[in-house]
Backbone as a ProteinNet text record, in pm:
[ID]
protein_1_A
[PRIMARY]
MSIEDAYVRVLLTIMREQGVHTLAVKGLEKNFYFLAKSNNFQLYTNKIHDLYTKVLENDLIDIEEIGNLVRLILRDNLWCKLEYNNKLCIHFGHDYYMYVGY
[TERTIARY]
7797.2	7797.1	7889.7	8020.4	8128.5	8062.9	7931.2	7898.6	7858.7	7774.7	7714.7	7864.7	7960.3	8026.7	8095	8134.6	8161.3	8081.2	7935.7	7900.7	7911.1	7937.8	7996.8	8091	8200.6	8297.3	8334	8239.5	8190	8151.1	8048.8	7956.2	8033	8093.5	8212.4	8307.5	8339.6	8461.8	8403.5	8293	8210.7	8159.6	8101.8	8134	8223.8	8331.7	8467.7	8517.2	8574.3	8586.7	8535.2	8366.1	8290.2	8263	8359.9	8364.6	8244.1	8140.2	7973.8	8048.6	7967.2	7956.3	7795.4	7716.2	7582.3	7518.3	7382.4	7326.6	7146.5	7044	6928.8	6841.1	6768.3	6667	6599.4	6532.5	6427.6	6335.5	6242	6134.7	6059.6	6132.5	6103	6041.2	6020.2	5932.3	5986.9	5927.4	5946	5848	5979.1	5886.3	5866.9	5752.9	5741.1	5713.2	5717.8	5776.5	5913.4	6042.5	6123.3	6143.5	6056.2	6027.5	5979.7	5924.3	5907.4	6027.8	6092.1	6216.4	6318.9	6339.6	6466.5	6483.8	6444.6	6474.5	6495.5	6511.5	6482	6648.1	6689.5	6809.5	6997.9	7081	7153.4	7282	7187	7258	7197.5	7102.9	7051.8	7082.5	7172.1	7286.6	7144.8	7201.5	7098.9	7088.2	7232.7	7224.4	7142.8	7167.5	7027.5	6925.5	6858.2	6741.5	6692.4	6789.5	6699.3	6704	6818.7	6802.6	6709.8	6635	6459.4	6420.3	6408.1	6254.6	6274.5	6391.2	6391.9	6413.8	6447.9	6498.2	6349.4	6352.9	6219.3	6277.1	6145.5	6176.5	6243.1	6375.3	6393.4	6522.3	6600.9	6648.5	6771.6	6880.3	6984.8	7112.8	7133.2	7233.9	7395	7465.5	7576.7	7689.5	7773	7905	7922.6	7885.9	7950.9	7821.8	7681.7	7546.7	7501.7	7600.8	7550	7572.5	7658.2	7652.6	7573	7478.3	7358.5	7243	7215.2	7158.1	7175.1	7258.6	7292.5	7240.8	7260.9	7230.1	7105.1	7050.2	6893.3	6830.4	6909.4	6842	6861.8	6945.9	7014.6	6928.7	6885.3	6902.6	6683.3	6614.8	6491.4	6413.3	6474.5	6391.9	6353.2	6397.1	6334	6377.4	6350	6418.8	6425.9	6504.3	6504.5	6632.1	6636.9	6702.7	6816.1	6969.8	7005.7	7068.8	7068.8	7079.8	7174	7251.2	7310.8	7342.5	7226.6	7178.9	7198.5	7089.3	7083.4	7210	7325.1	7470.9	7462.8	7440.8	7472.7	7340.9	7309.7	7185	7257.7	7201.4	7275.8	7071.7	7103.9	6970.8	6983.9	6930.7	6942.2	6874.9	6856.3	6757.7	6731.2	6646.7	6596.1	6691.8	6787.6	6848.7	6986.3	6966.1	7100.3	7228.5	7185.1	7245.2	7248.4	7352.6	7387	7414.5	7284.6	7331.5	7350.2	7449.3	7519	7511.8	7448.6	7405.2	7486.9	7517.1	7544.5	7437
-1477.4	-1345.7	-1265.5	-1349.8	-1207.5	-1167.7	-1221.9	-1075.6	-960.2	-960.8	-873.4	-796.5	-870.9	-787.5	-707.6	-715.1	-628.8	-523	-577.2	-461.2	-328.4	-388.8	-269.5	-220.9	-316.5	-243.7	-111.6	-148.3	-15.8	80.3	57.9	150	270.1	170.4	240.3	344.9	281.8	400.5	473.8	438.6	598.4	661.6	646.1	788.9	818.9	668.9	847.9	900.7	821.5	923.1	1033	1044.6	1205.2	1230.5	1202.4	1261.8	1251.5	1165.2	1130.1	1030.6	1095.1	1000	944.9	1020.2	917.6	994.6	892.9	884.3	824.2	942.2	944.3	827.6	747	661.9	740.7	701.6	806.3	640.9	703.6	568.4	446	438.4	320.1	233.4	115.8	11.5	-137.2	-164.2	-282.1	-393.8	-542.1	-658.8	-729.1	-660.5	-759.1	-914.3	-954.9	-1134.2	-1159.9	-1081.8	-998	-1075.5	-1057.6	-1053.7	-1169.6	-1273.7	-1425.8	-1496.3	-1460.5	-1554.7	-1530.8	-1414.8	-1362.7	-1410.8	-1451.2	-1571.7	-1688.6	-1716.9	-1879.3	-1941.1	-1774.9	-1769.6	-1669.5	-1757.4	-1749.2	-1590.8	-1585.6	-1464.1	-1349.1	-1319.4	-1223.6	-1183.9	-1035.5	-1062.6	-1008.2	-944.6	-876.5	-732.6	-672.9	-560.3	-516	-634.2	-611.4	-651.2	-672.1	-710.6	-580	-522.5	-408.2	-271.7	-242.2	-138.7	-206.4	-352	-357.1	-275.4	-332.1	-266.4	-95	-79.2	77	201.1	120.5	231.1	300.2	402	500	573	610.8	717	880.1	919.3	1067.3	981.1	897.9	824.5	825.8	924	922.6	795.2	695.7	588.7	618.3	596.7	643.4	542.4	571.6	489.6	330	365.9	190.5	141.8	187.9	126.7	60.3	113.1	149.1	17.6	-85.9	-236.2	-303.2	-299.4	-376.8	-357.9	-262.3	-142.8	-229.2	-201.2	-292.5	-447	-515.3	-623.9	-675.4	-626.4	-583.3	-543.3	-503.4	-458.4	-524	-660.5	-696.6	-850.9	-873.3	-975.5	-992.1	-865.5	-809.3	-828.5	-747.1	-731.5	-606.1	-536.2	-374.2	-315.9	-221.9	-115	20.6	101.8	232.3	295.7	414.3	516.6	523.7	556.7	623.6	764.1	883.7	976.1	1065.7	1136.5	1242.8	1421.3	1521.2	1644.5	1621.4	1578.7	1551.6	1492.6	1480.8	1532.1	1367.2	1266.6	1119.9	1020.3	979.3	853.3	754.7	669.7	487.8	354.9	361.5	213.7	123.6	49.3	-128.4	-185.6	-203.1	-300.6	-448.1	-488.2	-567.8	-698.8	-651.7	-753.5	-708	-664.7	-624.1	-563.1	-472.1	-367.7	-279.7	-202.4	-57.7	45.7	76	212.3	346.2	399.3	517.9	661.9	762.6	868.1	1032.2	1115.8	1237.8	1355.9
-5710.1	-5618.5	-5732.7	-5820.6	-5828.6	-5986.9	-5979.3	-6144.6	-6053.9	-5953	-5886.7	-5823.8	-5764.3	-5759.6	-5801.9	-5942.1	-6099.9	-6092.9	-6120.9	-6090.6	-5997.5	-5871.4	-5756.1	-5747.6	-5831.1	-5853.6	-5972.1	-6072.6	-6173.1	-6094.1	-6041.1	-5979.3	-5875	-5790.7	-5750.2	-5790.5	-5892.1	-5962.5	-6059.9	-6063.8	-6151.8	-6013.6	-5918.7	-5839.8	-5782.6	-5713	-5710.3	-5768.1	-5914.7	-6036	-6034.1	-6019.7	-6032.3	-5915	-5787.1	-5694.6	-5628.2	-5600.5	-5561.8	-5438.4	-5375.3	-5237.4	-5162.2	-5256.9	-5226.7	-5343.7	-5314	-5457	-5425.7	-5499.9	-5425.6	-5557.7	-5435.4	-5524.7	-5560.8	-5729.6	-5759.1	-5807.7	-5848.3	-5916.4	-5856.3	-5737.4	-5680.2	-5649.1	-5686.5	-5681.9	-5610	-5506.5	-5467.9	-5508.5	-5497.1	-5532.9	-5389.3	-5319.2	-5163.7	-5147.8	-5274.3	-5257.4	-5162.2	-5220	-5160.6	-4979.9	-4901.8	-4758.2	-4734.7	-4883.4	-4810.8	-4854.8	-4931.1	-5001.7	-4949.7	-4882.4	-4808.1	-4703	-4620.6	-4555	-4541.2	-4677.4	-4705.5	-4747	-4789.7	-4841.7	-4782.1	-4810.8	-4692.4	-4771.4	-4906.9	-4985.7	-4949.9	-4805.6	-4793.5	-4683.1	-4618.6	-4508.1	-4467.5	-4296.3	-4216.9	-4293.6	-4323.6	-4363.9	-4508.7	-4619.2	-4725.5	-4675.3	-4568.6	-4551.8	-4498	-4419.7	-4346.3	-4451.6	-4518.8	-4628.9	-4734.9	-4746.3	-4831.6	-4785.6	-4633.3	-4535.3	-4527.5	-4536.4	-4443.5	-4603.6	-4723.2	-4830.6	-4904.6	-4917.4	-4953.4	-5098.8	-5143.6	-5238.8	-5206.9	-5313.1	-5208.5	-5145.7	-5072.7	-4963.4	-5051	-4970.9	-5010.5	-4965.3	-5081.5	-5018	-5010.5	-4940.2	-4934	-5013.4	-5031.6	-5095.7	-5032.1	-4901.1	-4789.8	-4855.6	-4862.3	-4848.8	-5041.9	-5104.2	-5231.8	-5282.9	-5250.5	-5343.2	-5304	-5163.7	-5139.1	-5178.3	-5222.5	-5324.3	-5469.5	-5466.3	-5634.4	-5636.4	-5545.2	-5516.4	-5505.3	-5454.2	-5398.9	-5585.5	-5665.5	-5800.2	-5918.5	-5872.7	-5967.2	-5915.7	-5831.1	-5783.4	-5812.9	-5888.4	-5892.9	-5732.7	-5670.1	-5534.4	-5495.2	-5610.7	-5576.7	-5745.5	-5767.6	-5899.9	-5838.6	-5921.4	-5888.4	-6006.8	-6016.7	-6086.1	-5948.6	-5969.3	-5858.3	-5981.7	-5903.4	-5948.4	-5865.5	-5883.9	-5808.2	-5879.4	-5829.3	-5877.3	-6017	-6063.3	-6226.5	-6368.5	-6262.5	-6327.8	-6352.5	-6272.8	-6310.5	-6224.2	-6401.8	-6333.8	-6369.4	-6288.4	-6308.1	-6297.1	-6370.5	-6350.4	-6415.5	-6406.3	-6477.1	-6505.9	-6650.8	-6725.7	-6695.1	-6741.2	-6740.4	-6815	-6909.4	-6957.9	-6878.4	-6768.9	-6700.1	-6760.4	-6857.2	-6853.2	-6757.1	-6688.6	-6619.4	-6739.4	-6701.9	-6815.3	-6676	-6779.6	-6696.9	-6770.5	-6736.1	-6823.2	-6689.8	-6805.2	-6735.4	-6725.8
[MASK]
++++++++++++++++++++++++++++++++++++++++++++++++++++++++++++++++++++++++++++++++++++++++++++++++++++++

């Protein structure tokens, strides 16, 4: 989880430096196997499980929730781009690179 925490810290730093407080979910793809396996691991808190269940295309994710969304992406439970007014775009590749575009 320390690797996930590092990704979250970097993303939060970028958001704060850019004055961004929410990111929009774009191109959402959910791995529905998550619902079966998330009940078996202690790594999935209720907040993470609820976010997975509720997140939809074009939802705005608040800076306080973005860490849990990043964890879902890194664990291959879902995929999406995170955008702010066509000025900031963040997504994660299958190689676990975090791509940041302005």
